[in-house]
PDB file of C-alpha atoms in Angstrom:
ATOM      1  CA  MET A   1     150.094 106.261  62.279  1.00 47.00           C
ATOM      2  CA  GLY A   2     147.092 105.079  64.344  1.00 51.00           C
ATOM      3  CA  ARG A   3     145.774 103.092  61.402  1.00 49.00           C
ATOM      4  CA  GLY A   4     149.094 101.244  60.955  1.00 47.00           C
ATOM      5  CA  VAL A   5     149.434 100.468  64.659  1.00 42.00           C
ATOM      6  CA  GLY A   6     145.838  99.220  64.830  1.00 43.00           C
ATOM      7  CA  PHE A   7     146.324  97.032  61.801  1.00 44.00           C
ATOM      8  CA  ALA A   8     149.629  95.652  63.079  1.00 44.00           C
ATOM      9  CA  GLY A   9     148.061  94.769  66.427  1.00 45.00           C
ATOM     10  CA  CYS A  10     145.093  93.050  64.821  1.00 43.00           C
ATOM     11  CA  PHE A  11     147.370  91.246  62.384  1.00 48.00           C
ATOM     12  CA  VAL A  12     149.582  89.868  65.192  1.00 44.00           C
ATOM     13  CA  VAL A  13     146.523  88.700  67.158  1.00 43.00           C
ATOM     14  CA  ALA A  14     145.050  87.062  64.047  1.00 45.00           C
ATOM     15  CA  MET A  15     148.322  85.308  63.192  1.00 51.00           C
ATOM     16  CA  LEU A  16     148.696  84.001  66.730  1.00 45.00           C
ATOM     17  CA  ALA A  17     145.100  82.741  66.647  1.00 46.00           C
ATOM     18  CA  CYS A  18     145.820  80.959  63.370  1.00 51.00           C
ATOM     19  CA  LEU A  19     148.988  79.384  64.696  1.00 44.00           C
ATOM     20  CA  ARG A  20     147.301  78.249  67.880  1.00 44.00           C
ATOM     21  CA  GLY A  21     144.537  76.695  65.803  1.00 45.00           C
ATOM     22  CA  ALA A  22     147.128  74.851  63.732  1.00 56.00           C
ATOM     23  CA  GLY A  23     148.485  73.090  66.819  1.00 75.00           C
ATOM     24  CA  ALA A  24     151.259  75.487  67.864  1.00 87.00           C
ATOM     25  CA  THR A  25     152.173  75.791  71.523  1.00 93.00           C
ATOM     26  CA  GLU A  26     152.865  79.186  73.073  1.00 95.00           C
ATOM     27  CA  TYR A  27     155.521  79.244  75.789  1.00 95.00           C
ATOM     28  CA  VAL A  28     155.956  82.208  78.125  1.00 94.00           C
ATOM     29  CA  VAL A  29     159.712  82.260  78.597  1.00 93.00           C
ATOM     30  CA  GLY A  30     160.531  81.954  82.292  1.00 93.00           C
ATOM     31  CA  ASP A  31     156.875  81.307  83.162  1.00 93.00           C
ATOM     32  CA  SER A  32     155.679  83.769  85.838  1.00 92.00           C
ATOM     33  CA  ARG A  33     159.141  85.351  86.216  1.00 91.00           C
ATOM     34  CA  GLY A  34     159.268  86.396  82.587  1.00 91.00           C
ATOM     35  CA  TRP A  35     162.517  87.479  80.926  1.00 92.00           C
ATOM     36  CA  THR A  36     164.499  89.075  83.751  1.00 90.00           C
ATOM     37  CA  ALA A  37     168.007  89.203  85.197  1.00 87.00           C
ATOM     38  CA  PRO A  38     169.629  88.466  88.570  1.00 82.00           C
ATOM     39  CA  PRO A  39     168.903  88.784  91.441  1.00 85.00           C
ATOM     40  CA  ASN A  40     165.485  87.521  90.245  1.00 82.00           C
ATOM     41  CA  ILE A  41     167.037  84.437  88.605  1.00 87.00           C
ATOM     42  CA  THR A  42     170.076  82.200  88.910  1.00 88.00           C
ATOM     43  CA  ALA A  43     172.693  82.135  86.150  1.00 86.00           C
ATOM     44  CA  ARG A  44     171.282  78.868  84.695  1.00 91.00           C
ATOM     45  CA  TYR A  45     167.587  79.632  85.213  1.00 93.00           C
ATOM     46  CA  TYR A  46     166.604  79.837  81.510  1.00 94.00           C
ATOM     47  CA  LEU A  47     168.666  76.797  80.518  1.00 93.00           C
ATOM     48  CA  GLU A  48     166.876  74.814  83.223  1.00 94.00           C
ATOM     49  CA  TRP A  49     163.501  76.292  82.193  1.00 95.00           C
ATOM     50  CA  ALA A  50     164.006  75.202  78.569  1.00 94.00           C
ATOM     51  CA  ALA A  51     165.395  71.770  79.479  1.00 93.00           C
ATOM     52  CA  ASN A  52     161.991  70.318  80.409  1.00 89.00           C
ATOM     53  CA  LYS A  53     160.161  71.686  77.361  1.00 92.00           C
ATOM     54  CA  THR A  54     159.655  70.048  73.966  1.00 91.00           C
ATOM     55  CA  PHE A  55     159.780  72.704  71.255  1.00 91.00           C
ATOM     56  CA  ALA A  56     158.504  72.089  67.725  1.00 90.00           C
ATOM     57  CA  GLN A  57     158.496  74.055  64.486  1.00 87.00           C
ATOM     58  CA  GLY A  58     155.681  76.595  64.562  1.00 89.00           C
ATOM     59  CA  ASP A  59     155.683  76.951  68.369  1.00 92.00           C
ATOM     60  CA  ILE A  60     155.782  80.461  69.778  1.00 93.00           C
ATOM     61  CA  LEU A  61     158.087  81.890  72.431  1.00 93.00           C
ATOM     62  CA  LYS A  62     156.606  84.869  74.248  1.00 93.00           C
ATOM     63  CA  PHE A  63     159.193  86.983  76.036  1.00 92.00           C
ATOM     64  CA  VAL A  64     157.555  88.996  78.823  1.00 91.00           C
ATOM     65  CA  VAL A  65     160.335  91.521  79.373  1.00 89.00           C
ATOM     66  CA  ASN A  66     160.607  92.709  82.979  1.00 82.00           C
ATOM     67  CA  GLY A  67     162.566  95.870  83.682  1.00 82.00           C
ATOM     68  CA  THR A  68     164.940  97.455  81.203  1.00 87.00           C
ATOM     69  CA  HIS A  69     166.004  94.210  79.530  1.00 90.00           C
ATOM     70  CA  ASP A  70     165.579  93.202  75.893  1.00 92.00           C
ATOM     71  CA  VAL A  71     165.892  90.058  73.801  1.00 93.00           C
ATOM     72  CA  ALA A  72     167.877  89.245  70.668  1.00 93.00           C
ATOM     73  CA  GLU A  73     168.066  86.025  68.664  1.00 91.00           C
ATOM     74  CA  VAL A  74     171.749  85.409  67.974  1.00 93.00           C
ATOM     75  CA  SER A  75     174.229  82.934  66.539  1.00 92.00           C
ATOM     76  CA  LYS A  76     175.931  80.379  68.777  1.00 92.00           C
ATOM     77  CA  GLU A  77     179.160  82.400  68.634  1.00 93.00           C
ATOM     78  CA  VAL A  78     177.450  85.596  69.843  1.00 95.00           C
ATOM     79  CA  TYR A  79     175.609  83.570  72.504  1.00 95.00           C
ATOM     80  CA  ASP A  80     178.861  82.030  73.786  1.00 95.00           C
ATOM     81  CA  THR A  81     180.677  85.380  73.972  1.00 97.00           C
ATOM     82  CA  CYS A  82     177.699  87.590  74.873  1.00 96.00           C
ATOM     83  CA  GLY A  83     178.673  89.708  71.887  1.00 95.00           C
ATOM     84  CA  ASN A  84     176.892  92.604  70.215  1.00 94.00           C
ATOM     85  CA  ALA A  85     173.436  92.004  68.743  1.00 94.00           C
ATOM     86  CA  THR A  86     170.341  93.869  67.637  1.00 92.00           C
ATOM     87  CA  PRO A  87     167.293  93.287  69.858  1.00 92.00           C
ATOM     88  CA  ILE A  88     164.082  91.967  68.371  1.00 85.00           C
ATOM     89  CA  SER A  89     161.976  95.000  67.558  1.00 65.00           C
ATOM     90  CA  GLY A  90     158.242  95.514  67.720  1.00 54.00           C
ATOM     91  CA  SER A  91     157.069  92.224  69.170  1.00 59.00           C
ATOM     92  CA  ASP A  92     158.425  89.937  71.823  1.00 77.00           C
ATOM     93  CA  TYR A  93     156.893  86.888  70.135  1.00 82.00           C
ATOM     94  CA  VAL A  94     159.247  84.515  68.333  1.00 85.00           C
ATOM     95  CA  LEU A  95     157.942  81.915  65.881  1.00 83.00           C
ATOM     96  CA  LEU A  96     160.203  78.844  65.933  1.00 81.00           C
ATOM     97  CA  TYR A  97     161.637  77.298  62.774  1.00 70.00           C
ATOM     98  CA  SER A  98     164.573  74.928  62.826  1.00 53.00           C
ATOM     99  CA  LEU A  99     166.557  76.655  60.096  1.00 46.00           C
ATOM    100  CA  GLY A 100     165.099  80.149  60.327  1.00 50.00           C
ATOM    101  CA  GLY A 101     166.928  83.134  61.741  1.00 57.00           C
ATOM    102  CA  PHE A 102     170.106  81.951  63.428  1.00 62.00           C
ATOM    103  CA  GLY A 103     168.933  78.366  63.980  1.00 59.00           C
ATOM    104  CA  ASN A 104     171.444  75.733  62.951  1.00 60.00           C
ATOM    105  CA  GLU A 105     171.134  72.243  61.524  1.00 59.00           C
ATOM    106  CA  ASN A 106     170.624  70.854  65.040  1.00 73.00           C
ATOM    107  CA  GLY A 107     167.528  73.009  65.523  1.00 83.00           C
ATOM    108  CA  GLN A 108     169.112  75.200  68.172  1.00 88.00           C
ATOM    109  CA  CYS A 109     168.048  78.805  68.713  1.00 90.00           C
ATOM    110  CA  HIS A 110     170.014  81.186  70.954  1.00 93.00           C
ATOM    111  CA  PHE A 111     168.648  84.244  72.769  1.00 93.00           C
ATOM    112  CA  ILE A 112     170.363  86.895  74.893  1.00 94.00           C
ATOM    113  CA  SER A 113     169.664  90.250  76.482  1.00 94.00           C
ATOM    114  CA  THR A 114     171.882  92.971  75.026  1.00 94.00           C
ATOM    115  CA  VAL A 115     171.523  95.375  77.965  1.00 93.00           C
ATOM    116  CA  ASP A 116     174.664  96.057  80.041  1.00 93.00           C
ATOM    117  CA  PHE A 117     175.927  92.781  81.572  1.00 93.00           C
ATOM    118  CA  ASP A 118     172.588  90.921  81.435  1.00 93.00           C
ATOM    119  CA  CYS A 119     173.941  88.164  79.199  1.00 95.00           C
ATOM    120  CA  GLU A 120     177.077  87.624  81.275  1.00 94.00           C
ATOM    121  CA  ASN A 121     174.859  87.435  84.385  1.00 92.00           C
ATOM    122  CA  GLY A 122     172.669  84.681  82.913  1.00 92.00           C
ATOM    123  CA  LEU A 123     169.966  86.437  80.899  1.00 94.00           C
ATOM    124  CA  LYS A 124     170.438  84.107  77.945  1.00 95.00           C
ATOM    125  CA  MET A 125     168.853  80.907  76.725  1.00 94.00           C
ATOM    126  CA  VAL A 126     169.370  78.196  74.135  1.00 93.00           C
ATOM    127  CA  ILE A 127     166.520  75.957  73.048  1.00 92.00           C
ATOM    128  CA  THR A 128     166.459  72.934  70.791  1.00 89.00           C
ATOM    129  CA  ILE A 129     163.597  72.375  68.395  1.00 88.00           C
ATOM    130  CA  THR A 130     163.171  68.617  68.643  1.00 81.00           C
ATOM    131  CA  ASP A 131     160.372  68.211  66.101  1.00 68.00           C
ATOM    132  CA  LEU A 132     162.352  69.098  62.969  1.00 57.00           C
ATOM    133  CA  ASN A 133     160.515  66.997  60.390  1.00 54.00           C
ATOM    134  CA  ILE A 134     156.783  67.286  60.593  1.00 48.00           C
ATOM    135  CA  SER A 135     155.351  64.386  58.614  1.00 41.00           C
ATOM    136  CA  LYS A 136     151.758  64.710  57.571  1.00 34.00           C
ATOM    137  CA  SER A 137     149.341  61.932  56.856  1.00 36.00           C
ATOM    138  CA  PRO A 138     146.641  62.564  54.213  1.00 38.00           C
ATOM    139  CA  ALA A 139     144.108  63.214  57.007  1.00 39.00           C
ATOM    140  CA  SER A 140     146.341  65.799  58.698  1.00 39.00           C
ATOM    141  CA  SER A 141     147.057  67.442  55.330  1.00 38.00           C
ATOM    142  CA  ALA A 142     143.333  67.968  54.836  1.00 39.00           C
ATOM    143  CA  SER A 143     142.950  69.465  58.308  1.00 38.00           C
ATOM    144  CA  THR A 144     145.999  71.680  57.687  1.00 42.00           C
ATOM    145  CA  THR A 145     144.445  72.914  54.447  1.00 40.00           C
ATOM    146  CA  THR A 146     141.201  73.679  56.285  1.00 39.00           C
ATOM    147  CA  ALA A 147     143.118  75.470  59.050  1.00 44.00           C
ATOM    148  CA  GLY A 148     144.992  77.490  56.412  1.00 46.00           C
ATOM    149  CA  ALA A 149     141.753  78.526  54.720  1.00 43.00           C
ATOM    150  CA  LEU A 150     140.290  79.575  58.069  1.00 43.00           C
ATOM    151  CA  CYS A 151     143.421  81.562  58.859  1.00 48.00           C
ATOM    152  CA  MET A 152     143.143  83.424  55.568  1.00 47.00           C
ATOM    153  CA  LEU A 153     139.506  84.197  56.359  1.00 43.00           C
ATOM    154  CA  VAL A 154     140.447  85.489  59.826  1.00 45.00           C
ATOM    155  CA  LEU A 155     143.240  87.660  58.378  1.00 46.00           C
ATOM    156  CA  LEU A 156     140.990  89.064  55.659  1.00 49.00           C
ATOM    157  CA  SER A 157     138.238  89.814  58.177  1.00 51.00           C
ATOM    158  CA  THR A 158     140.745  91.454  60.519  1.00 48.00           C
ATOM    159  CA  SER A 159     142.030  93.666  57.704  1.00 50.00           C
ATOM    160  CA  ILE A 160     138.533  94.783  56.736  1.00 60.00           C
ATOM    161  CA  ILE A 161     137.444  95.472  60.319  1.00 55.00           C
ATOM    162  CA  THR A 162     140.648  97.418  61.019  1.00 51.00           C
ATOM    163  CA  MET A 163     140.154  99.599  57.918  1.00 52.00           C
ATOM    164  CA  LEU A 164     136.531 100.277  58.860  1.00 57.00           C
ATOM    165  CA  MET A 165     137.473 101.219  62.427  1.00 54.00           C
ATOM    166  CA  ASN A 166     140.170 103.695  61.358  1.00 56.00           C
TER     167      ASN A 166
END
């Protein structure tokens, strides 16, 4: 079990390093407050937090969960009704894609806490991925290819080091 946990941790760190190198932005949801519920926030806190951000495909949301809360990516219908959902397991990092997961054609992604009445009390957020079509010039395609090759090298090195350490 230790070997798998060590590898998973190294793999996540390596992937995040690759994404950051490829121009992704990491957002800590709620900034210094993290992902928390009232009385620490107002009912519209996360909607207001997301309103002044520009999210793009490949960006990362980091949910720093404070207390006994959790986070689930849900459909718009579940978001609107604060319905039942399965929390994200393992990692509180979410990689943004416009049509991945529950995202719709408008690039919206919906998140809620599934604990008790967290969602009804405002522990929910909708974001819009505004950069839906990433157009690449020939120069940026070359740099993306280079970044991809470097990422593969980092992942391979991480795998080898993790196996040697365990």
